[in-house]
Amino acid sequence: MQMMADGPVEPVGFDATAVADRGSSRRTNLGLILRLLRDHGARSRSQIASDTGLPKATVTSLITELVERGLVREGKVDRGKAIGRPSHEIEMDGRNICGVGLEVNADYISAVALDGHGTVVFETRAGVDVRGLSAEVAVGVLERVARQGLEAVRANGVEPIGMCVATPGVVDAVQGNVVFAPNIGWRDVPLAAMLRQRLTTSAPRLQVENDARLAAVAEHAEFAQRGVSELLLITGEVGVAGGIISNGRPLRGYAGLAGEIGHTRFGSSDQPCVCGRTGCWETVVGLSALLNRATSPGDPVRDPATDLEERLSELLQRAADGDQRARTALDEVAVNLGDGLAVLADILNPEIIVLGGYFAFFGDFFVPSVQQRLDSRVMTPALPGTTVTRSRLGFTAACRGGAQLALEAVLQDPSLVTAPAMAGNL
Amino acid sequence: MQMMADGPVEPVGFDATAVADRGSSRRTNLGLILRLLRDHGARSRSQIASDTGLPKATVTSLITELVERGLVREGKVDRGKAIGRPSHEIEMDGRNICGVGLEVNADYISAVALDGHGTVVFETRAGVDVRGLSAEVAVGVLERVARQGLEAVRANGVEPIGMCVATPGVVDAVQGNVVFAPNIGWRDVPLAAMLRQRLTTSAPRLQVENDARLAAVAEHAEFAQRGVSELLLITGEVGVAGGIISNGRPLRGYAGLAGEIGHTRFGSSDQPCVCGRTGCWETVVGLSALLNRATSPGDPVRDPATDLEERLSELLQRAADGDQRARTALDEVAVNLGDGLAVLADILNPEIIVLGGYFAFFGDFFVPSVQQRLDSRVMTPALPGTTVTRSRLGFTAACRGGAQLALEAVLQDPSLVTAPAMAGNL
């Protein structure tokens, strides 16, 4: 399989309308059929013609192309047909392709590959102190993780059709550059170009995107079958950030900064922030804010050398055991979390707010508290309100979102896959 | 011309992707051609085939249908063609159709009709104290204004292809109901059904939408040719509200509440609000907040019986003349406006923020102050920032946006126009 991996890659998954306006109607119709099969299951060519409004001859030609590209296949005989030659149902063939999500975070570099049906076909995580390395060395680790993933899935006969790297901070998704990511110490790192050069021709199409935005893509996938199209994800660890899904798509904003809310002032705090300002949301709901309130200097819960989940478990245990300082700290963070999310909900009116990152870990404390805060603000009880929930994806959310975004690009434009995935199977 | 005006109308202008996924590919392609002609001008059938990637025979068939629907026409002979029978360029025919925007506000009911090229072909405004009337009586006035508009444009040979009513507050756009609009005293008013029943069969397709959202649509149209797809409009008078354009489309949120920010808490004010809470943005940037700070009880500037623009002009004059109280009041509102807009910009990262409503009137004070506040917050100077500007549309913005939304629905799905606009002209 040859993939187009040269030059800047536009985040096509973001805007199906733009694709339709700009490019070939044939590509649009290939995507239309592929999404129909994914979302509504196998069906005959006649049924596809009827569902899409496309002429039967056009459907036949488009199906032939999708079969050639290895994206659909003939399945069982269509029993609904009473007369004439028996025909086969067409189904999406998602087992032979996958999207690969990669993530560079402060403490780890990881990969998740999802096949066309959303099944995890590869997963790995390398503990790395990225802040202690140069970007060049960190990208070297990323290359090894990526190669490991690409080789593993290919060994199982699954072809990676796209990759997407998640990083914290501000990302120029068109150029594939990390513009400013203070949590990993990066500024103006041409990540896509660096990784593409190292992987050379063995790599599929490559994108770079903000981690919270990709985590929101992954959380949205959990709710999309219920028809949710408006969702807000909040993630917190070193920094605090939001990912917004609106009209079913990630909201990027003008320069890719949408959702960068860690340094926004919600409420009336005057705490000094590392950014030099005061009252940033991060200073009252970030992980450091919680740990500093809940513990004294020297407490092992504050020790960054200990695994984060261990430290969070210890704090959770203390709160469950009635440690008043731990409980008060969690309560204070919950109030500030609720205040900020109330503002976000007023502006965006999401159906679902997902608490991710460390907020998910303390979901039993935060979810009811934030829900109550939002419910108390409702001015129009006749309308359905926002539901608060915790992420179930743990720290893999951004990686999963990257894999999904890579797959979504192909579902919008199947011609991105330029040759059969597995010619021997057809 | 027969229009489909029965039953709930979905706001199709909002989601071209959904249309493509759901319905006929032919309708999508009709819209594709119509938008191509609108956005990029007249061209030959061959050029349209090349631009869209559609087969020539399909283009010919689609053009025939668009001509029958009165939406395009043959123009001048295509001089680019060297051999064979001379062919005519195809151009959008926007002069024979229009969208009608209507607005119900606290002080007036108005209408604006825009033809397919965006030219105003009808405009009227009736001063009405809507809060002093029952919804039934107000809808009676709206009916008269609507009839006046429909008759006037039809008398000039222009067919109204859709209508959209703007109201303040929370709107159920699917059902066409005004759910909660405290500024005009409405709760659960089935506006679309009431107006449809009164206008009977003479009316085209009818939608209802929030006024700030529609004003944002109109402001976006002013910038769309420059490629702006991320825009925030703030409007203020009795209430304060925002309209958000993201990915080039209005952001509604789950229950249509997105942008309802008058009662959001930005900053640390503790002013009591009419809603029963404290610290709402409206209490520090609403028109009453400005007038109460700038004047004493009994001052004619506070008299609601006097025309608003007259009172605002008087206040502006005082500030220009050095009236310290007026200037201080404007400065205080500017600071609070900047604080709230900074939060909104952090979340949404718009390219353009448009100050509408009474904020536009004091644009000379507010624009530089808010711009400075936003510029001071930039953490990534390498990226382009948000530009603050004032609305040039005055109090017609919501009406214009309604007319544009009505037209946009047809540009997405030209089959909504079910018969030739002017059969005699073809």
XYZ file of N, CA and C in Angstrom, chain B residues 108-307:
600
model
N -39.372 46.724 18.960
C -39.781 46.812 17.564
C -39.997 45.430 16.954
N -40.712 45.440 15.817
C -40.851 44.249 14.968
C -40.450 44.706 13.571
N -39.563 43.952 12.934
C -39.009 44.444 11.674
C -38.813 43.321 10.672
N -38.550 43.712 9.441
C -38.306 42.748 8.361
C -37.236 43.287 7.419
N -36.415 42.377 6.907
C -35.450 42.688 5.851
C -35.493 41.528 4.862
N -35.601 41.830 3.562
C -35.501 40.779 2.540
C -34.223 41.009 1.737
N -33.455 39.930 1.578
C -32.225 39.976 0.780
C -32.379 39.061 -0.421
N -31.987 39.541 -1.605
C -32.044 38.638 -2.761
C -30.822 37.709 -2.766
N -30.760 36.832 -3.745
C -29.719 35.813 -3.788
C -28.315 36.374 -3.908
N -28.200 37.664 -4.234
C -26.890 38.298 -4.291
C -26.600 39.125 -3.050
N -27.510 39.082 -2.058
C -27.280 39.791 -0.804
C -27.745 41.239 -0.808
N -28.456 41.640 -1.847
C -28.957 43.015 -1.925
C -30.283 43.130 -1.152
N -30.422 44.223 -0.398
C -31.673 44.460 0.331
C -32.768 44.827 -0.676
N -33.837 44.029 -0.710
C -34.936 44.317 -1.645
C -36.200 44.747 -0.899
N -36.165 44.697 0.417
C -37.277 45.201 1.225
C -36.780 45.396 2.649
N -37.309 46.435 3.313
C -36.902 46.692 4.697
C -37.999 47.502 5.371
N -38.394 47.089 6.569
C -39.345 47.900 7.328
C -39.149 47.650 8.810
N -39.623 48.579 9.613
C -39.442 48.490 11.062
C -40.614 49.185 11.726
N -41.312 48.435 12.595
C -42.462 49.000 13.301
C -42.118 49.118 14.780
N -42.185 50.325 15.317
C -41.953 50.510 16.755
C -43.106 49.899 17.536
N -42.819 48.900 18.365
C -43.868 48.197 19.115
C -43.324 47.891 20.508
N -44.086 48.158 21.551
C -43.681 47.756 22.894
C -44.146 46.318 23.117
N -43.338 45.379 22.628
C -43.749 43.968 22.624
C -44.028 43.458 24.036
N -43.272 43.960 25.024
C -43.486 43.506 26.401
C -44.872 43.868 26.924
N -45.463 44.922 26.322
C -46.781 45.360 26.765
C -47.923 44.626 26.082
N -47.610 43.734 25.154
C -48.650 43.025 24.403
C -48.637 41.537 24.748
N -49.775 40.872 24.508
C -49.773 39.409 24.589
C -49.011 38.877 23.371
N -48.532 37.655 23.490
C -47.822 37.048 22.356
C -48.745 36.996 21.139
N -50.008 36.690 21.361
C -50.988 36.590 20.279
C -51.063 37.908 19.486
N -51.161 39.005 20.217
C -51.268 40.316 19.567
C -49.951 40.668 18.856
N -48.833 40.372 19.511
C -47.537 40.663 18.892
C -47.368 39.872 17.601
N -47.813 38.614 17.609
C -47.700 37.802 16.396
C -48.609 38.382 15.298
N -49.702 39.017 15.700
C -50.556 39.715 14.731
C -49.793 40.827 14.027
N -49.019 41.596 14.806
C -48.194 42.658 14.207
C -47.139 42.034 13.281
N -46.536 40.955 13.778
C -45.518 40.256 12.975
C -46.115 39.782 11.652
N -47.331 39.267 11.706
C -48.005 38.812 10.480
C -48.150 39.968 9.490
N -48.571 41.144 9.991
C -48.751 42.290 9.094
C -47.427 42.700 8.461
N -46.372 42.743 9.281
C -45.044 43.096 8.757
C -44.603 42.075 7.705
N -44.837 40.788 8.003
C -44.440 39.724 7.082
C -45.213 39.834 5.766
N -46.520 40.024 5.870
C -47.349 40.153 4.659
C -46.895 41.323 3.800
N -46.602 42.426 4.479
C -46.141 43.623 3.779
C -44.867 43.296 2.978
N -43.955 42.590 3.611
C -42.707 42.217 2.935
C -42.956 41.268 1.780
N -43.759 40.230 2.018
C -44.017 39.234 0.972
C -44.678 39.892 -0.238
N -45.653 40.753 0.036
C -46.364 41.407 -1.071
C -45.450 42.355 -1.841
N -44.624 43.096 -1.090
C -43.741 44.072 -1.750
C -42.738 43.384 -2.681
N -42.104 42.305 -2.213
C -41.094 41.676 -3.073
C -41.763 40.978 -4.251
N -42.920 40.346 -4.009
C -43.615 39.667 -5.112
C -44.066 40.666 -6.168
N -44.469 41.866 -5.725
C -44.884 42.904 -6.678
C -43.724 43.281 -7.599
N -42.499 43.081 -7.111
C -41.323 43.365 -7.953
C -40.797 42.123 -8.652
N -41.579 41.060 -8.657
C -41.174 39.854 -9.376
C -40.129 39.032 -8.655
N -39.966 39.259 -7.331
C -38.991 38.498 -6.545
C -39.740 37.511 -5.654
N -39.373 36.219 -5.742
C -40.097 35.202 -4.986
C -39.387 34.917 -3.661
N -40.094 35.060 -2.535
C -39.492 34.712 -1.242
C -39.390 33.189 -1.100
N -38.178 32.681 -0.905
C -38.003 31.226 -0.859
C -37.875 30.701 0.560
N -37.840 31.592 1.538
C -37.780 31.147 2.923
C -37.833 32.331 3.854
N -38.333 32.078 5.071
C -38.412 33.134 6.077
C -37.777 32.617 7.363
N -37.216 33.531 8.125
C -36.683 33.157 9.436
C -36.949 34.291 10.412
N -37.576 33.951 11.537
C -37.887 34.952 12.555
C -36.841 34.917 13.659
N -36.300 36.082 13.991
C -35.352 36.225 15.096
C -36.098 36.675 16.344
N -35.843 36.008 17.463
C -36.336 36.514 18.748
C -35.201 36.422 19.757
N -35.263 37.237 20.812
C -34.276 37.033 21.869
C -34.593 35.740 22.613
N -33.673 35.294 23.426
C -33.929 34.179 24.338
C -33.678 32.819 23.724
N -34.263 31.826 24.392
C -34.016 30.434 24.044
C -35.054 29.964 23.033
N -34.590 29.458 21.910
C -35.463 29.059 20.817
C -35.283 27.560 20.543
N -36.380 26.854 20.376
C -36.344 25.477 19.889
C -36.489 25.557 18.378
N -35.345 25.531 17.686
C -35.351 25.789 16.245
C -36.017 24.653 15.470
N -36.010 23.447 16.019
C -36.612 22.313 15.321
C -38.135 22.463 15.293
N -38.712 22.813 16.436
C -40.159 22.984 16.504
C -40.602 24.402 16.120
N -39.665 25.341 16.133
C -40.031 26.732 15.853
C -40.704 27.413 17.032
N -40.375 26.954 18.255
C -40.966 27.538 19.466
C -39.992 28.480 20.167
N -40.549 29.549 20.757
C -39.746 30.378 21.649
C -39.956 29.814 23.054
N -38.903 29.233 23.615
C -39.022 28.519 24.889
C -39.051 29.481 26.064
N -38.128 30.443 26.048
C -38.021 31.360 27.184
C -37.313 32.627 26.728
N -38.051 33.722 26.663
C -37.478 34.992 26.231
C -37.930 36.088 27.194
N -37.269 36.188 28.360
C -37.712 37.126 29.391
C -37.739 38.576 28.906
N -36.864 38.944 27.967
C -36.809 40.339 27.528
C -38.058 40.776 26.761
N -38.825 39.821 26.240
C -40.102 40.179 25.606
C -41.260 39.511 26.341
N -40.953 38.828 27.451
C -42.008 38.252 28.288
C -42.651 37.004 27.708
N -41.937 36.272 26.849
C -42.515 35.078 26.234
C -41.983 33.816 26.894
N -42.883 32.844 27.062
C -42.472 31.511 27.492
C -43.323 30.496 26.728
N -42.680 29.537 26.090
C -43.370 28.483 25.346
C -44.384 29.024 24.344
N -43.913 29.872 23.471
C -44.768 30.411 22.405
C -44.448 29.643 21.111
N -45.452 28.940 20.556
C -45.221 28.174 19.306
C -45.243 29.105 18.103
N -44.210 29.933 18.009
C -44.201 31.059 17.072
C -44.359 30.621 15.619
N -43.597 29.604 15.207
C -43.664 29.180 13.805
C -45.076 28.714 13.453
N -45.668 27.907 14.334
C -47.020 27.396 14.065
C -48.038 28.534 14.015
N -47.919 29.479 14.956
C -48.866 30.602 14.993
C -48.774 31.449 13.737
N -47.545 31.752 13.319
C -47.374 32.619 12.152
C -47.764 31.882 10.866
N -47.423 30.574 10.804
C -47.756 29.774 9.633
C -49.274 29.721 9.443
N -49.986 29.543 10.557
C -51.445 29.459 10.490
C -52.046 30.771 9.980
N -51.489 31.892 10.444
C -52.009 33.187 10.017
C -51.692 33.480 8.555
N -50.495 33.095 8.125
C -50.094 33.428 6.747
C -50.636 32.411 5.744
N -51.075 31.276 6.254
C -51.588 30.168 5.425
C -50.635 29.830 4.283
N -51.155 29.592 3.114
C -50.339 29.026 2.034
C -49.494 30.066 1.299
N -49.697 31.349 1.634
C -48.943 32.367 0.897
C -47.498 32.465 1.363
N -47.176 31.775 2.452
C -45.843 31.948 3.028
C -44.901 30.832 2.623
N -43.626 31.172 2.416
C -42.629 30.125 2.161
C -42.229 29.436 3.460
N -41.321 28.515 3.354
C -40.693 27.805 4.457
C -40.322 28.758 5.593
N -40.563 28.332 6.853
C -40.417 29.237 7.989
C -39.551 28.635 9.083
N -38.574 29.392 9.548
C -37.734 28.971 10.673
C -37.794 30.019 11.778
N -37.397 29.615 12.982
C -37.262 30.552 14.098
C -35.882 30.335 14.701
N -35.204 31.413 15.046
C -33.864 31.256 15.635
C -33.570 32.410 16.584
N -32.625 32.178 17.465
C -32.182 33.192 18.424
C -31.562 34.400 17.709
N -31.879 35.614 18.194
C -31.459 36.827 17.479
C -29.938 37.033 17.448
N -29.265 36.725 18.564
C -27.805 36.931 18.563
C -27.128 35.950 17.607
N -27.665 34.725 17.543
C -27.095 33.723 16.626
C -27.265 34.193 15.181
N -28.439 34.764 14.875
C -28.681 35.259 13.513
C -27.842 36.501 13.219
N -27.667 37.354 14.230
C -26.801 38.522 14.021
C -25.385 38.058 13.704
N -24.945 36.985 14.350
C -23.606 36.445 14.059
C -23.541 35.923 12.619
N -24.623 35.318 12.140
C -24.673 34.859 10.748
C -24.480 36.050 9.803
N -25.165 37.166 10.107
C -25.061 38.358 9.253
C -23.661 38.958 9.309
N -23.079 39.026 10.497
C -21.722 39.579 10.614
C -20.731 38.672 9.894
N -20.945 37.367 10.009
C -20.057 36.419 9.334
C -20.095 36.622 7.823
N -21.289 36.909 7.291
C -21.408 37.133 5.846
C -20.525 38.300 5.396
N -20.349 39.287 6.282
C -19.501 40.434 5.947
C -18.027 40.035 5.832
N -17.646 38.952 6.526
C -16.239 38.545 6.567
C -15.958 37.256 5.795
N -17.019 36.576 5.351
C -16.848 35.233 4.790
C -15.956 35.258 3.548
N -16.046 36.321 2.763
C -15.237 36.369 1.541
C -13.752 36.447 1.851
N -13.412 36.908 3.055
C -12.003 36.910 3.480
C -11.627 35.574 4.107
N -12.538 34.607 4.051
C -12.217 33.274 4.546
C -12.371 33.109 6.048
N -13.011 34.061 6.707
C -13.204 33.955 8.157
C -14.232 32.869 8.463
N -13.867 31.925 9.325
C -14.819 30.873 9.689
C -15.038 30.794 11.200
N -14.294 31.594 11.973
C -14.422 31.588 13.433
C -14.693 33.017 13.890
N -15.908 33.250 14.336
C -16.318 34.619 14.672
C -17.222 34.608 15.889
N -17.094 35.633 16.699
C -17.966 35.787 17.864
C -18.603 37.160 17.798
N -19.913 37.208 17.897
C -20.625 38.480 17.980
C -21.190 38.640 19.387
N -21.018 39.850 19.942
C -21.645 40.162 21.228
C -22.657 41.259 20.986
N -23.863 41.055 21.465
C -24.859 42.091 21.311
C -25.430 42.434 22.674
N -25.742 43.693 22.873
C -26.274 44.100 24.167
C -27.293 45.191 24.016
N -28.358 45.088 24.773
C -29.346 46.160 24.884
C -30.007 45.880 26.228
N -31.256 45.433 26.232
C -31.845 45.046 27.518
C -31.018 43.901 28.102
N -30.820 42.869 27.299
C -29.989 41.745 27.725
C -28.646 41.773 26.996
N -27.818 40.809 27.334
C -26.526 40.660 26.671
C -26.453 39.227 26.163
N -26.052 39.044 24.916
C -25.984 37.685 24.377
C -24.878 37.593 23.345
N -24.458 36.373 23.075
C -23.418 36.138 22.092
C -23.909 35.219 20.993
N -23.348 35.389 19.814
C -23.594 34.476 18.700
C -22.244 33.956 18.232
N -22.127 32.641 18.116
C -20.834 32.013 17.807
C -20.894 31.374 16.426
N -19.913 31.701 15.582
C -19.749 31.008 14.303
C -18.486 30.169 14.410
N -18.616 28.867 14.199
C -17.457 27.987 14.250
C -17.494 27.071 13.039
N -16.345 26.837 12.419
C -16.299 26.107 11.153
C -17.252 26.738 10.134
N -17.458 28.040 10.225
C -18.325 28.752 9.290
C -19.805 28.607 9.552
N -20.161 27.947 10.656
C -21.586 27.711 10.924
C -21.982 28.165 12.317
N -23.263 28.503 12.511
C -23.697 28.918 13.849
C -23.601 27.756 14.829
N -23.058 28.034 16.010
C -22.967 27.018 17.050
C -24.225 27.135 17.913
N -25.015 26.064 17.978
C -26.286 26.091 18.708
C -26.152 25.481 20.100
N -25.307 24.466 20.220
C -25.276 23.706 21.472
C -26.405 22.697 21.501
N -26.473 21.969 22.624
C -27.395 20.836 22.736
C -28.855 21.275 22.678
N -29.210 22.303 23.453
C -30.610 22.717 23.528
C -30.799 24.111 22.959
N -29.858 24.549 22.096
C -29.981 25.876 21.492
C -29.563 27.008 22.420
N -28.879 26.677 23.509
C -28.529 27.685 24.519
C -27.126 28.262 24.345
N -26.353 27.735 23.413
C -24.973 28.222 23.252
C -24.974 29.727 23.012
N -24.072 30.420 23.695
C -23.971 31.867 23.537
C -24.875 32.671 24.457
N -25.676 32.009 25.286
C -26.568 32.719 26.222
C -25.764 33.137 27.447
N -24.949 34.181 27.274
C -23.917 34.495 28.263
C -24.229 35.689 29.136
N -25.422 36.266 28.988
C -25.771 37.434 29.807
C -25.756 37.122 31.292
N -26.072 35.864 31.639
C -26.150 35.494 33.055
C -24.993 34.601 33.477
N -23.913 34.699 32.735
C -22.681 34.007 33.112
C -21.863 34.937 33.991
N -21.125 34.313 34.916
C -20.308 35.108 35.820
C -18.883 35.190 35.267
N -18.538 36.362 34.766
C -17.147 36.643 34.384
C -16.624 37.642 35.409
N -15.473 37.388 35.999
C -14.914 38.357 36.935
C -15.548 38.238 38.303
N -15.396 39.278 39.118
C -15.695 39.126 40.539
C -16.803 40.049 41.036
N -17.644 40.534 40.125
C -18.725 41.414 40.554
C -19.713 40.662 41.455
N -20.370 41.407 42.360
C -21.418 40.803 43.180
C -22.737 41.536 43.035
N -22.871 42.295 41.970
C -24.115 43.020 41.685
C -25.287 42.048 41.608
N -26.411 42.367 42.270
C -27.599 41.524 42.101
C -28.172 41.665 40.686
N -28.684 40.551 40.166
C -29.221 40.551 38.802
C -30.733 40.297 38.849
N -31.433 40.731 37.813
C -32.887 40.497 37.744
C -33.215 39.002 37.792
N -32.244 38.164 37.446
C -32.504 36.718 37.417
C -32.457 36.105 38.819
N -32.082 36.920 39.816
C -32.048 36.410 41.183
C -30.657 36.015 41.642
N -29.716 35.931 40.698
C -28.353 35.593 41.080
C -27.529 36.876 41.230
N -26.242 36.726 41.517
C -25.387 37.905 41.583
C -24.210 37.722 40.627
N -23.689 38.869 40.174
C -22.452 38.839 39.403
C -22.612 38.472 37.939
N -23.858 38.381 37.449
C -24.059 38.081 36.021
C -23.403 39.184 35.176
N -22.923 38.770 33.999
C -22.223 39.707 33.114
C -23.116 40.903 32.768
N -24.411 40.619 32.578
C -25.391 41.653 32.259
C -25.380 42.799 33.284
N -25.101 42.455 34.558
C -25.143 43.495 35.597
C -23.968 44.467 35.495
N -22.952 44.122 34.734
C -21.810 45.036 34.613
C -21.569 45.534 33.187
N -22.157 44.886 32.198
C -21.974 45.376 30.823
C -23.289 45.633 30.088
N -24.420 45.340 30.706
C -25.716 45.603 30.075
C -25.968 47.101 29.968
N -26.933 47.468 29.146
C -27.228 48.879 28.930
C -27.636 49.571 30.231
N -28.430 48.890 31.062
C -28.864 49.500 32.333
C -27.665 49.796 33.212
N -26.699 48.869 33.238
C -25.496 49.075 34.050
C -24.793 50.357 33.612
N -24.664 50.544 32.304
C -23.995 51.755 31.802
C -24.787 53.005 32.170
N -26.096 52.981 31.894
C -26.910 54.177 32.119
C -26.958 54.533 33.601
N -27.030 53.507 34.468
C -27.100 53.790 35.903
C -25.786 54.357 36.427
N -24.689 53.929 35.843
C -23.404 54.475 36.284
C -23.170 55.882 35.738
N -23.662 56.097 34.514
C -23.328 57.341 33.813
C -24.247 58.503 34.181
N -25.416 58.185 34.740
C -26.421 59.244 34.957
C -27.094 59.103 36.321
N -27.824 60.121 36.709
C -28.593 60.088 37.958
C -30.059 59.824 37.627
N -30.819 59.336 38.623
C -32.258 59.130 38.388
C -32.893 60.425 37.890
N -33.801 60.304 36.925
C -34.465 61.477 36.393
C -33.777 62.047 35.155
N -32.528 61.629 34.924
C -31.813 62.074 33.713
C -32.556 61.568 32.471
N -32.793 62.432 31.481
C -33.536 61.989 30.281
C -32.869 60.819 29.546
N -31.550 60.651 29.733
C -30.859 59.524 29.092
C -31.408 58.189 29.610
N -31.992 58.193 30.800
C -32.546 56.958 31.365
C -33.993 56.702 30.936
N -34.599 57.675 30.257
C -36.044 57.589 29.975
C -36.337 56.620 28.820
N -36.943 55.466 29.152
C -37.197 54.476 28.088
C -38.177 54.964 27.029
N -38.917 56.053 27.322
C -39.874 56.553 26.323
C -39.142 57.256 25.176
N -37.918 57.712 25.442
C -37.139 58.381 24.389
C -36.442 57.327 23.532
N -36.338 57.600 22.248
C -35.691 56.675 21.318
C -34.281 56.338 21.794
